[in-house]
Amino acid sequence: MLTVVFVLIIIGLVGSAIYSLTYTSTFTQISAQNATRAHYLAESGVRIVAAEYNQAIDANKNTTLESLHNENLTLPAALERMAQKYPDNVALIMMGKKITYRRLDGEVNRFANALTRLGIEKGDKVALVLPNMPQMVIATYALFRLGAVVVMNNPLYTERELEHQLNDSDSKMAICMDLLVPRILSVKDKTRIETVIACHIRDYLPFPLKQLFPIVKKQMHRKTQPADGALEFMDLLRNASPEPPQADVALDDLACLMYTGGTTGVSKGVM
């Protein structure tokens, strides 16, 4: 009897996972240029859940809305503060997988240290060709923490459009979704790109979605091949230190280049 019950439970979990993967909105029709907007993230499976203003008031009765607005604080410093004040609060949710501020801050530090080992320094431009997924948030804040420049690129762009933006921004590294690795490699020799890092949607999915994703959603998963010469995002995280990197980041430093749609001509980078 217990064996039958156990089998039924397993079947139920697998069925639920397949249903979720089949009917959850996909990542193939989204724009990376909107990745920092919380409402847009929510539409594609990732939600940023910020600590409410009332929580800040409860934690510090003397805090006022005006003082919060007037405080000089960089974005990576703001994330570090959230991790200290609300470590167990949920920062990101992806298809049921919850990532706390403590974990997010730690993975930002790890990826920043990994990028440093790969030669990324303050002022370097790094292209993100990603849909809305946790790796987008982690990579963005890791680059901010190093004082490097995030270059947002639309993952729906063609090789010609990407080649223009990569050259125009002077990007030296590209971080992209696994499906886009061949596209980046096709223009790599025509740009200053030295390193390509691949990210997989399944990496941050909960059990059993993570295990089933490559099977149920074959068209949305690509195993990185040795011949690609691309590095794996998760491998870099695992082998890096969680300690905060040493970097001098100022409020006036360039943080991001976001490109216009190019409807009236060649797309232009906005600082």
GROMACS .gro file of C-alpha atoms in nm:
model
  271
    1MET     CA    1   0.000   0.000   0.000
    2LEU     CA    2   0.279   0.242   0.095
    3THR     CA    3   0.456   0.165  -0.231
    4VAL     CA    4   0.145   0.254  -0.432
    5VAL     CA    5   0.102   0.581  -0.242
    6PHE     CA    6   0.468   0.670  -0.300
    7VAL     CA    7   0.440   0.602  -0.674
    8LEU     CA    8   0.124   0.813  -0.697
    9ILE     CA    9   0.302   1.102  -0.522
   10ILE     CA   10   0.596   1.082  -0.765
   11ILE     CA   11   0.358   1.074  -1.064
   12GLY     CA   12   0.177   1.376  -0.925
   13LEU     CA   13   0.500   1.573  -0.882
   14VAL     CA   14   0.618   1.492  -1.232
   15GLY     CA   15   0.280   1.575  -1.383
   16SER     CA   16   0.267   1.905  -1.199
   17ALA     CA   17   0.618   1.992  -1.313
   18ILE     CA   18   0.541   1.913  -1.677
   19TYR     CA   19   0.223   2.122  -1.658
   20SER     CA   20   0.418   2.414  -1.512
   21LEU     CA   21   0.690   2.393  -1.777
   22THR     CA   22   0.434   2.362  -2.054
   23TYR     CA   23   0.213   2.655  -1.958
   24THR     CA   24   0.455   2.896  -1.793
   25SER     CA   25   0.536   3.195  -2.014
   26THR     CA   26   0.861   3.141  -2.201
   27PHE     CA   27   1.171   3.352  -2.220
   28THR     CA   28   1.200   3.365  -2.595
   29GLN     CA   29   0.990   3.675  -2.658
   30ILE     CA   30   1.124   3.917  -2.399
   31SER     CA   31   1.360   4.209  -2.418
   32ALA     CA   32   1.672   4.224  -2.204
   33GLN     CA   33   1.651   4.602  -2.222
   34ASN     CA   34   1.364   4.591  -1.972
   35ALA     CA   35   1.531   4.346  -1.734
   36THR     CA   36   1.563   4.595  -1.449
   37ARG     CA   37   1.189   4.669  -1.440
   38ALA     CA   38   1.018   4.464  -1.173
   39HIS     CA   39   0.679   4.453  -1.343
   40TYR     CA   40   0.835   4.324  -1.665
   41LEU     CA   41   1.028   4.060  -1.477
   42ALA     CA   42   0.704   3.940  -1.321
   43GLU     CA   43   0.551   3.882  -1.664
   44SER     CA   44   0.823   3.638  -1.769
   45GLY     CA   45   0.859   3.430  -1.455
   46VAL     CA   46   1.097   3.633  -1.241
   47ARG     CA   47   0.974   3.876  -0.979
   48ILE     CA   48   1.178   4.121  -0.777
   49VAL     CA   49   1.025   4.154  -0.433
   50ALA     CA   50   1.161   4.460  -0.256
   51ALA     CA   51   1.122   4.507   0.120
   52GLU     CA   52   0.829   4.734   0.175
   53TYR     CA   53   0.875   5.094   0.286
   54ASN     CA   54   0.681   5.018   0.604
   55GLN     CA   55   0.946   4.763   0.702
   56ALA     CA   56   1.212   5.034   0.679
   57ILE     CA   57   1.001   5.263   0.896
   58ASP     CA   58   0.952   4.989   1.156
   59ALA     CA   59   1.326   4.917   1.162
   60ASN     CA   60   1.414   5.284   1.207
   61LYS     CA   61   1.143   5.508   1.351
   62ASN     CA   62   1.348   5.819   1.267
   63THR     CA   63   1.369   5.736   0.897
   64THR     CA   64   1.165   5.961   0.673
   65LEU     CA   65   1.077   5.930   0.306
   66GLU     CA   66   1.274   6.249   0.237
   67SER     CA   67   1.592   6.117   0.402
   68LEU     CA   68   1.567   5.794   0.204
   69HIS     CA   69   1.545   5.987  -0.121
   70ASN     CA   70   1.834   6.220  -0.037
   71GLU     CA   71   2.081   5.953   0.068
   72ASN     CA   72   2.381   5.901  -0.159
   73LEU     CA   73   2.401   5.528  -0.211
   74THR     CA   74   2.521   5.323  -0.507
   75LEU     CA   75   2.308   5.032  -0.630
   76PRO     CA   76   2.552   4.761  -0.511
   77ALA     CA   77   2.570   4.930  -0.171
   78ALA     CA   78   2.189   4.932  -0.155
   79LEU     CA   79   2.182   4.557  -0.223
   80GLU     CA   80   2.443   4.497   0.047
   81ARG     CA   81   2.233   4.693   0.295
   82MET     CA   82   1.920   4.493   0.207
   83ALA     CA   83   2.114   4.170   0.263
   84GLN     CA   84   2.220   4.295   0.605
   85LYS     CA   85   1.879   4.428   0.714
   86TYR     CA   86   1.651   4.170   0.554
   87PRO     CA   87   1.871   3.866   0.481
   88ASP     CA   88   1.586   3.617   0.474
   89ASN     CA   89   1.344   3.829   0.274
   90VAL     CA   90   1.278   3.708  -0.079
   91ALA     CA   91   1.458   3.911  -0.346
   92LEU     CA   92   1.384   3.704  -0.658
   93ILE     CA   93   1.128   3.443  -0.753
   94MET     CA   94   1.160   3.232  -1.066
   95MET     CA   95   0.887   2.977  -1.134
   96GLY     CA   96   0.856   2.901  -0.763
   97LYS     CA   97   1.229   2.916  -0.684
   98LYS     CA   98   1.293   3.180  -0.418
   99ILE     CA   99   1.625   3.359  -0.375
  100THR     CA  100   1.679   3.561  -0.058
  101TYR     CA  101   1.870   3.887  -0.032
  102ARG     CA  102   2.146   3.703   0.155
  103ARG     CA  103   2.192   3.454  -0.125
  104LEU     CA  104   2.159   3.718  -0.396
  105ASP     CA  105   2.424   3.938  -0.236
  106GLY     CA  106   2.656   3.639  -0.192
  107GLU     CA  107   2.618   3.527  -0.552
  108VAL     CA  108   2.675   3.883  -0.673
  109ASN     CA  109   3.003   3.883  -0.478
  110ARG     CA  110   3.101   3.543  -0.618
  111PHE     CA  111   3.032   3.646  -0.976
  112ALA     CA  112   3.211   3.977  -0.930
  113ASN     CA  113   3.520   3.793  -0.805
  114ALA     CA  114   3.494   3.549  -1.096
  115LEU     CA  115   3.479   3.840  -1.340
  116THR     CA  116   3.785   3.994  -1.175
  117ARG     CA  117   3.978   3.671  -1.232
  118LEU     CA  118   3.875   3.690  -1.596
  119GLY     CA  119   4.026   4.036  -1.626
  120ILE     CA  120   3.723   4.264  -1.588
  121GLU     CA  121   3.816   4.596  -1.430
  122LYS     CA  122   3.648   4.925  -1.350
  123GLY     CA  123   3.522   5.093  -1.665
  124ASP     CA  124   3.524   4.777  -1.879
  125LYS     CA  125   3.212   4.720  -2.090
  126VAL     CA  126   3.038   4.383  -2.060
  127ALA     CA  127   2.748   4.288  -2.285
  128LEU     CA  128   2.446   4.109  -2.136
  129VAL     CA  129   2.243   3.923  -2.397
  130LEU     CA  130   1.995   3.764  -2.160
  131PRO     CA  131   1.621   3.734  -2.108
  132ASN     CA  132   1.472   3.798  -1.766
  133MET     CA  133   1.636   3.540  -1.543
  134PRO     CA  134   1.829   3.547  -1.213
  135GLN     CA  135   2.163   3.548  -1.396
  136MET     CA  136   2.067   3.884  -1.547
  137VAL     CA  137   2.022   4.038  -1.201
  138ILE     CA  138   2.333   3.872  -1.056
  139ALA     CA  139   2.554   3.974  -1.348
  140THR     CA  140   2.422   4.331  -1.348
  141TYR     CA  141   2.493   4.389  -0.980
  142ALA     CA  142   2.827   4.208  -0.999
  143LEU     CA  143   2.939   4.448  -1.272
  144PHE     CA  144   2.805   4.745  -1.075
  145ARG     CA  145   3.003   4.622  -0.774
  146LEU     CA  146   3.324   4.624  -0.980
  147GLY     CA  147   3.256   4.964  -1.132
  148ALA     CA  148   3.230   4.800  -1.475
  149VAL     CA  149   2.968   4.903  -1.731
  150VAL     CA  150   2.662   4.691  -1.807
  151VAL     CA  151   2.571   4.690  -2.176
  152MET     CA  152   2.213   4.575  -2.225
  153ASN     CA  153   2.151   4.397  -2.555
  154ASN     CA  154   1.821   4.263  -2.684
  155PRO     CA  155   1.840   3.880  -2.706
  156LEU     CA  156   1.608   3.894  -3.007
  157TYR     CA  157   1.856   4.091  -3.216
  158THR     CA  158   2.018   3.948  -3.527
  159GLU     CA  159   2.391   3.896  -3.573
  160ARG     CA  160   2.418   4.222  -3.765
  161GLU     CA  161   2.244   4.423  -3.491
  162LEU     CA  162   2.449   4.261  -3.214
  163GLU     CA  163   2.774   4.316  -3.404
  164HIS     CA  164   2.698   4.688  -3.430
  165GLN     CA  165   2.615   4.724  -3.060
  166LEU     CA  166   2.909   4.516  -2.939
  167ASN     CA  167   3.149   4.728  -3.144
  168ASP     CA  168   2.979   5.056  -3.065
  169SER     CA  169   2.993   4.985  -2.689
  170ASP     CA  170   3.348   4.846  -2.707
  171SER     CA  171   3.239   4.540  -2.505
  172LYS     CA  172   3.514   4.291  -2.416
  173MET     CA  173   3.293   4.015  -2.271
  174ALA     CA  174   2.948   3.875  -2.348
  175ILE     CA  175   2.720   3.698  -2.100
  176CYS     CA  176   2.434   3.526  -2.280
  177MET     CA  177   2.172   3.254  -2.265
  178ASP     CA  178   2.286   2.913  -2.387
  179LEU     CA  179   2.069   2.932  -2.700
  180LEU     CA  180   2.245   3.252  -2.803
  181VAL     CA  181   2.603   3.122  -2.774
  182PRO     CA  182   2.626   3.032  -3.146
  183ARG     CA  183   2.500   3.379  -3.240
  184ILE     CA  184   2.760   3.552  -3.024
  185LEU     CA  185   3.037   3.324  -3.150
  186SER     CA  186   2.941   3.405  -3.509
  187VAL     CA  187   3.030   3.773  -3.456
  188LYS     CA  188   3.303   3.730  -3.192
  189ASP     CA  189   3.593   3.766  -3.435
  190LYS     CA  190   3.442   4.088  -3.570
  191THR     CA  191   3.431   4.251  -3.227
  192ARG     CA  192   3.650   4.299  -2.917
  193ILE     CA  193   3.471   4.016  -2.733
  194GLU     CA  194   3.732   3.799  -2.562
  195THR     CA  195   3.517   3.583  -2.334
  196VAL     CA  196   3.169   3.434  -2.364
  197ILE     CA  197   2.976   3.310  -2.059
  198ALA     CA  198   2.672   3.084  -2.104
  199CYS     CA  199   2.366   3.081  -1.875
  200HIS     CA  200   2.094   2.816  -1.863
  201ILE     CA  201   1.730   2.875  -1.769
  202ARG     CA  202   1.723   2.547  -1.576
  203ASP     CA  203   2.002   2.654  -1.339
  204TYR     CA  204   1.766   2.835  -1.102
  205LEU     CA  205   1.454   2.624  -1.138
  206PRO     CA  206   1.322   2.432  -0.835
  207PHE     CA  207   1.308   2.052  -0.815
  208PRO     CA  208   1.180   1.875  -1.021
  209LEU     CA  209   1.146   2.147  -1.287
  210LYS     CA  210   1.523   2.177  -1.309
  211GLN     CA  211   1.563   1.809  -1.390
  212LEU     CA  212   1.273   1.797  -1.635
  213PHE     CA  213   1.339   2.121  -1.821
  214PRO     CA  214   1.594   1.983  -2.072
  215ILE     CA  215   1.349   1.702  -2.152
  216VAL     CA  216   1.018   1.888  -2.169
  217LYS     CA  217   1.160   2.211  -2.314
  218LYS     CA  218   1.431   2.079  -2.543
  219GLN     CA  219   1.399   2.382  -2.771
  220MET     CA  220   1.485   2.614  -2.481
  221HIS     CA  221   1.793   2.433  -2.352
  222ARG     CA  222   2.133   2.396  -2.517
  223LYS     CA  223   2.421   2.212  -2.356
  224THR     CA  224   2.740   2.413  -2.388
  225GLN     CA  225   2.984   2.226  -2.609
  226PRO     CA  226   3.362   2.222  -2.543
  227ALA     CA  227   3.415   2.345  -2.898
  228ASP     CA  228   3.217   2.658  -2.813
  229GLY     CA  229   3.493   2.786  -2.589
  230ALA     CA  230   3.225   2.939  -2.366
  231LEU     CA  231   3.245   2.937  -1.987
  232GLU     CA  232   2.959   2.818  -1.766
  233PHE     CA  233   2.798   3.077  -1.536
  234MET     CA  234   2.733   2.829  -1.253
  235ASP     CA  235   3.087   2.688  -1.269
  236LEU     CA  236   3.225   3.038  -1.223
  237LEU     CA  237   2.998   3.093  -0.921
  238ARG     CA  238   3.097   2.769  -0.752
  239ASN     CA  239   3.469   2.838  -0.783
  240ALA     CA  240   3.465   3.200  -0.666
  241SER     CA  241   3.492   3.359  -0.322
  242PRO     CA  242   3.177   3.500  -0.156
  243GLU     CA  243   3.377   3.783  -0.001
  244PRO     CA  244   3.296   4.137  -0.125
  245PRO     CA  245   3.540   4.243  -0.399
  246GLN     CA  246   3.762   4.545  -0.345
  247ALA     CA  247   3.648   4.815  -0.583
  248ASP     CA  248   3.619   5.193  -0.575
  249VAL     CA  249   3.274   5.274  -0.711
  250ALA     CA  250   3.152   5.635  -0.722
  251LEU     CA  251   2.804   5.774  -0.779
  252ASP     CA  252   2.917   5.953  -1.097
  253ASP     CA  253   3.068   5.643  -1.259
  254LEU     CA  254   2.906   5.517  -1.579
  255ALA     CA  255   2.688   5.221  -1.481
  256CYS     CA  256   2.497   5.114  -1.789
  257LEU     CA  257   2.457   5.152  -2.164
  258MET     CA  258   2.106   5.083  -2.290
  259TYR     CA  259   2.048   5.096  -2.664
  260THR     CA  260   1.759   5.267  -2.837
  261GLY     CA  261   1.535   5.067  -3.068
  262GLY     CA  262   1.685   5.217  -3.382
  263THR     CA  263   1.349   5.291  -3.542
  264THR     CA  264   1.474   5.616  -3.694
  265GLY     CA  265   1.827   5.499  -3.773
  266VAL     CA  266   2.112   5.304  -3.616
  267SER     CA  267   2.047   5.225  -3.248
  268LYS     CA  268   2.242   5.444  -3.006
  269GLY     CA  269   2.375   5.373  -2.659
  270VAL     CA  270   2.221   5.579  -2.379
  271MET     CA  271   2.438   5.635  -2.071
   0.00000   0.00000   0.00000
